[in-house]
Amino acid sequence: MQYHLNGFKPGNHQIPDAAREPASLAPIVDLPSEVDVLIVGCGPAGLALARQLAAFGDIKTCIVEQKPGPMLFGQADGISCRTMEIMEAFNSSEMLVKEAYQLHQNAFWEPDNEQPNHIKRTHKVADARLGLSEFTHSVVNQARLHDILLEGMAQSVTHLVPHYNRQLLTLEVDSELTQDLNAYPITASFERVDAQPAKVETIRARYVVGCDGARSAVRKNLSIVLEGDSANKAWGVMDVLLVTDFPDIRVKSFIQSKDNGAVMLIPREGGYLVRLYVELDLLDKDQRASNLELNVDDIIAKAQLIMSPYKVDVKEVAWWSIYEVGQRVADRFDNTPAGNPEGLIPRAFVAGDACHTHSPKGGWGLNTSLPDTFNLGWKLAAVLRGQSDAKLLQTYSSERRKIAQHLIEADRQMSALVATRPSAQKDTQVKTNTADIEKFIARQNGFIAGTSIQYNPSFICSGTEHQHLATGFTIGQRFHSAEAIRLTDGRPQHLGHLNKADGRWRIFIFGNQQNPTDRASDVYQLVQFLESSVTSPVKKYTQDNADIDAVIDVYGVFQQQDLSIEDLPDYLWPTKGKYGLRDYEKVFHAKQDSDIFSQRGIDRTSGCMVVVRPDQHIATILPLNATEELSAFFAEFMLA
Ligand code: FAD
């Protein structure tokens, strides 16, 4: 899709500019007095959590934002492969795939040896993330991602909409009540920033999640401390429409000049818009970028110098900002003491920039913030709905803090590579070496894509002794999707796209070489166990009046190409819903050309079960006959 030709206009580009009106906001209503989950902040972290919780009609969620309405411009623009996979879990990847710039190449520019004040392309390479996911790394306005999440919330069973114009004033956690799951230990007060005279509203909640960004008031109220380096370098960022003779304007480019610093150029959605990150000045200790008193003209002038001899004629600036780089991570991600030695149930959490801050150049801000709450959302839902023991909530901090620490370290390295910096020798500076950047991207490609994020072993991530049964599904990492053919209609289907953000667990049964229609086969025996044994987790945790896949959704994937659905156990094409209709979409066979068994290293002789968490991460891998271990796995945290 091409758009922004005659100027930047925010909004949904599927609607022509001339026909597009600003979205109308829901009328302002008072905050509810009591909710299950209070979310502070409508950035990617807050909205992804709200989007997830909105799907549960029995959970009362409230999301509050200090700004007067949804974001229109700026901030993050990189949507990693993993974030795209999460958006698919919300059924919303298609819009982004259509609208976004898809990143396939990187170009590297350095001073021309013959004319050192001019830059020259050294080389172009394919993006190192290609092939790590069925999605490519994409670039699109953060505001569009927000719009899509907001739409999903509004269209959910709870029709959830944010309460805008509310700024958090105070937050109290009553420590006497935190271990009583039915209590409302959180009391928060908000000021209506649009009201004259100012109006204060109070709300009580069972849980609160601070998604209120780098200057988080929730974090401060919980006395959580950010640890790490402060900034020493100012950068300018601008989204612009420009006329230029720079040939790689539609390729992500790392540009290093001889004496004027570096530019990182990111082509944007719509075919014309471009983002430039421009290196500005080194900051003194405790100096803030805002003290430099620079404006967009200074950023443009610096970009023109760095990109010489190419013309950079900026026609329109859609958004710009100046920021400093610093890497910090919170000492705790919830209200329990560090390390939680007493095993307390956390009731207040921080997520996203509220608990990790770093430079924007790695494109990690949004792409770490949104998965933070994708990790937390299903856990809150499972505890609130009485499906899981509340100790599940302790795993948010232990799983996501490790990722944030890795992020901070990676960003420290990346920031050092993509900028001029003081050297150990006095009065000299170390300049960017684009070859080092290329090596860094290749080395960290899985982390940058978000696809190699791996959670620590715990009661929801275990069983590594059976990892050899499916070497391409790494326990702790997200389910790496691959295609198989749906048995009943021959349609190719990405199995990863069956993992929706609906709070359900999934078991993929990868069959062995025995015919699964044979009653003596391992698959048949396993299916019988799941369907009818008193120790089956499916039987134990699914309410009598609910559909058989309401809590644990089971799929069969077979090597045999010539199966007929009517020969397979009923459980694999179960009757569901008020009419008892059959579900014909649970059985698959491998494709002949790209066979999922080969692609994901699944043992063809043994087969296996792959158990997938509601956030798409692989919880465990078990042999087909490991029914006791399967029951024991779920018994560790599920409530009958
Ligand atoms: P945020 O997106 O910061 O959202 C927090 C929300 O909480 C905001 O809407 C805020 O208004 C609200 N809020 C804060 N305090 C309160 C309160 N007391 N009461 C109620 N609401 C409150 N990333 C990049 O990758 N590239 C970039 O170029 C880039 N540029 C950025 C420029 C700016 C000015 C900022 C602020 C961030 C930028 N980022 C960039 C970072 C990226 O946008 C964040 O990493 C990402 O948005 C983090 O998501 P979040 O949901 O954790 O927090």
Short mmCIF file of N, CA, C and O and ligand atoms in Angstrom, two decimals, residues 40-46 65-67 75-76 142 166-168 211-213 217 237 275 277 319 321 351-353 360 363 365-366 369, ligand 1:
data_model
loop_
_atom_site.label_atom_id
_atom_site.label_comp_id
_atom_site.label_asym_id
_atom_site.label_seq_id
_atom_site.Cartn_x
_atom_site.Cartn_y
_atom_site.Cartn_z
N VAL A 40 -2.73 1.06 34.38
CA VAL A 40 -2.42 2.48 34.26
C VAL A 40 -1.53 2.66 33.03
O VAL A 40 -0.41 2.14 32.99
N GLY A 41 -2.04 3.38 32.03
CA GLY A 41 -1.23 3.69 30.84
C GLY A 41 -1.71 2.97 29.60
O GLY A 41 -1.91 1.76 29.59
N CYS A 42 -1.89 3.76 28.53
CA CYS A 42 -2.35 3.22 27.24
C CYS A 42 -1.23 3.19 26.23
O CYS A 42 -1.40 3.60 25.08
N GLY A 43 -0.05 2.73 26.58
CA GLY A 43 1.00 2.44 25.61
C GLY A 43 0.82 1.00 25.15
O GLY A 43 -0.19 0.35 25.47
N PRO A 44 1.79 0.47 24.40
CA PRO A 44 1.66 -0.92 23.92
C PRO A 44 1.50 -1.94 25.05
O PRO A 44 0.75 -2.91 24.91
N ALA A 45 2.19 -1.71 26.19
CA ALA A 45 2.08 -2.68 27.29
C ALA A 45 0.66 -2.68 27.86
O ALA A 45 0.03 -3.73 28.01
N GLY A 46 0.14 -1.49 28.15
CA GLY A 46 -1.20 -1.40 28.76
C GLY A 46 -2.27 -1.90 27.81
O GLY A 46 -3.18 -2.65 28.21
N GLU A 65 -5.72 6.46 31.31
CA GLU A 65 -4.61 7.12 30.58
C GLU A 65 -4.70 8.63 30.85
O GLU A 65 -5.79 9.20 30.83
N GLN A 66 -3.53 9.25 31.03
CA GLN A 66 -3.54 10.68 31.33
C GLN A 66 -3.79 11.55 30.09
O GLN A 66 -4.27 12.68 30.21
N LYS A 67 -3.48 11.03 28.90
CA LYS A 67 -3.65 11.84 27.68
C LYS A 67 -5.13 11.92 27.31
O LYS A 67 -5.92 11.08 27.74
N GLN A 75 6.89 7.94 18.28
CA GLN A 75 7.48 6.93 19.16
C GLN A 75 7.92 5.71 18.37
O GLN A 75 8.39 5.83 17.25
N ALA A 76 7.75 4.52 18.94
CA ALA A 76 8.34 3.34 18.32
C ALA A 76 7.71 3.07 16.94
O ALA A 76 6.57 3.46 16.69
N GLN A 142 3.61 3.37 15.65
CA GLN A 142 3.11 2.76 16.89
C GLN A 142 1.61 3.05 17.09
O GLN A 142 0.86 2.22 17.62
N ARG A 166 -7.08 10.92 32.77
CA ARG A 166 -6.92 10.59 34.19
C ARG A 166 -5.45 10.41 34.51
O ARG A 166 -4.79 9.56 33.91
N GLN A 167 -4.95 11.19 35.45
CA GLN A 167 -3.55 11.05 35.85
C GLN A 167 -3.48 10.44 37.24
O GLN A 167 -4.14 10.92 38.17
N LEU A 168 -2.66 9.39 37.34
CA LEU A 168 -2.51 8.73 38.65
C LEU A 168 -1.87 9.70 39.64
O LEU A 168 -0.82 10.28 39.38
N CYS A 211 1.61 0.33 33.59
CA CYS A 211 2.15 0.34 32.22
C CYS A 211 2.32 1.79 31.84
O CYS A 211 1.96 2.21 30.74
N ASP A 212 2.81 2.59 32.78
CA ASP A 212 2.79 4.04 32.61
C ASP A 212 4.16 4.61 32.25
O ASP A 212 4.47 5.74 32.61
N GLY A 213 4.94 3.84 31.52
CA GLY A 213 6.11 4.38 30.85
C GLY A 213 7.30 4.66 31.75
O GLY A 213 7.31 4.35 32.95
N ALA A 217 4.58 6.45 37.56
CA ALA A 217 4.15 6.83 38.91
C ALA A 217 3.84 5.57 39.73
O ALA A 217 4.02 5.56 40.94
N VAL A 237 15.32 12.17 16.57
CA VAL A 237 14.59 11.24 15.70
C VAL A 237 13.49 12.04 15.00
O VAL A 237 12.88 12.91 15.62
N ARG A 275 12.09 7.46 8.56
CA ARG A 275 12.54 7.88 9.89
C ARG A 275 14.06 7.99 9.88
O ARG A 275 14.76 7.11 9.38
N TYR A 277 17.22 8.52 12.58
CA TYR A 277 17.80 8.70 13.91
C TYR A 277 19.13 9.39 13.69
O TYR A 277 19.98 8.87 12.95
N TRP A 319 6.70 14.04 12.73
CA TRP A 319 6.93 13.91 14.18
C TRP A 319 8.42 13.97 14.43
O TRP A 319 9.21 13.52 13.61
N SER A 321 11.56 14.15 17.85
CA SER A 321 11.82 14.13 19.29
C SER A 321 13.34 14.09 19.49
O SER A 321 14.09 13.69 18.60
N ALA A 351 5.23 -3.02 34.12
CA ALA A 351 5.53 -3.67 32.83
C ALA A 351 5.96 -2.61 31.82
O ALA A 351 5.62 -1.44 31.94
N GLY A 352 6.71 -3.05 30.82
CA GLY A 352 7.12 -2.15 29.73
C GLY A 352 8.18 -1.17 30.19
O GLY A 352 9.00 -1.46 31.07
N ASP A 353 8.15 0.03 29.59
CA ASP A 353 9.16 1.05 29.93
C ASP A 353 9.14 1.39 31.42
O ASP A 353 10.12 1.94 31.93
N PRO A 360 16.10 3.76 21.78
CA PRO A 360 15.08 3.25 20.84
C PRO A 360 15.67 2.58 19.61
O PRO A 360 14.93 2.00 18.83
N GLY A 363 15.01 -0.97 18.45
CA GLY A 363 13.61 -1.29 18.20
C GLY A 363 13.07 -2.25 19.25
O GLY A 363 12.20 -3.07 18.97
N GLY A 365 11.87 -1.29 22.48
CA GLY A 365 10.99 -0.72 23.51
C GLY A 365 9.61 -1.34 23.45
O GLY A 365 9.17 -2.07 24.34
N LEU A 366 8.94 -1.09 22.34
CA LEU A 366 7.60 -1.65 22.13
C LEU A 366 7.66 -3.18 22.14
O LEU A 366 6.80 -3.85 22.70
N SER A 369 7.98 -4.38 25.68
CA SER A 369 6.88 -3.95 26.54
C SER A 369 5.63 -4.77 26.28
O SER A 369 4.95 -5.23 27.21
P1 FAD B 1 4.54 4.03 26.95
O1 FAD B 1 4.35 3.80 25.50
O2 FAD B 1 5.46 5.10 27.37
O3 FAD B 1 3.09 4.29 27.53
C1 FAD B 1 2.88 4.76 28.83
C2 FAD B 1 1.53 5.45 28.88
O4 FAD B 1 1.23 5.75 30.24
C3 FAD B 1 1.53 6.76 28.13
O5 FAD B 1 0.44 6.81 27.26
C4 FAD B 1 1.43 7.80 29.23
O6 FAD B 1 0.71 8.96 28.83
C5 FAD B 1 0.70 7.05 30.31
N1 FAD B 1 0.98 7.57 31.66
C6 FAD B 1 2.18 7.90 32.17
N2 FAD B 1 2.05 8.33 33.42
C7 FAD B 1 0.75 8.27 33.73
C8 FAD B 1 0.00 8.61 34.89
N3 FAD B 1 0.58 9.09 36.00
N4 FAD B 1 -1.33 8.44 34.87
C9 FAD B 1 -1.95 7.95 33.76
N5 FAD B 1 -1.29 7.63 32.62
C10 FAD B 1 0.06 7.78 32.61
N6 FAD B 1 10.91 3.50 20.69
C11 FAD B 1 11.45 3.17 19.53
O7 FAD B 1 11.60 1.97 19.27
N7 FAD B 1 11.80 4.13 18.62
C12 FAD B 1 11.62 5.46 18.88
O8 FAD B 1 11.98 6.33 18.10
C13 FAD B 1 11.07 5.83 20.08
N8 FAD B 1 10.87 7.11 20.37
C14 FAD B 1 10.29 7.45 21.55
C15 FAD B 1 10.03 8.79 21.79
C16 FAD B 1 9.39 9.15 22.96
C17 FAD B 1 9.10 10.62 23.21
C18 FAD B 1 9.01 8.17 23.91
C19 FAD B 1 8.30 8.54 25.19
C20 FAD B 1 9.29 6.84 23.64
C21 FAD B 1 9.93 6.46 22.47
N9 FAD B 1 10.19 5.13 22.16
C22 FAD B 1 10.71 4.80 20.99
C23 FAD B 1 9.95 4.06 23.12
C24 FAD B 1 8.68 3.31 22.89
O9 FAD B 1 7.66 4.16 22.48
C25 FAD B 1 8.38 2.63 24.21
O10 FAD B 1 9.42 1.70 24.50
C26 FAD B 1 7.08 1.90 24.25
O11 FAD B 1 6.04 2.76 23.88
C27 FAD B 1 6.89 1.41 25.66
O12 FAD B 1 5.59 1.04 25.86
P2 FAD B 1 4.90 1.17 27.28
O13 FAD B 1 3.52 0.75 27.06
O14 FAD B 1 5.70 0.47 28.28
O15 FAD B 1 5.00 2.71 27.69
#
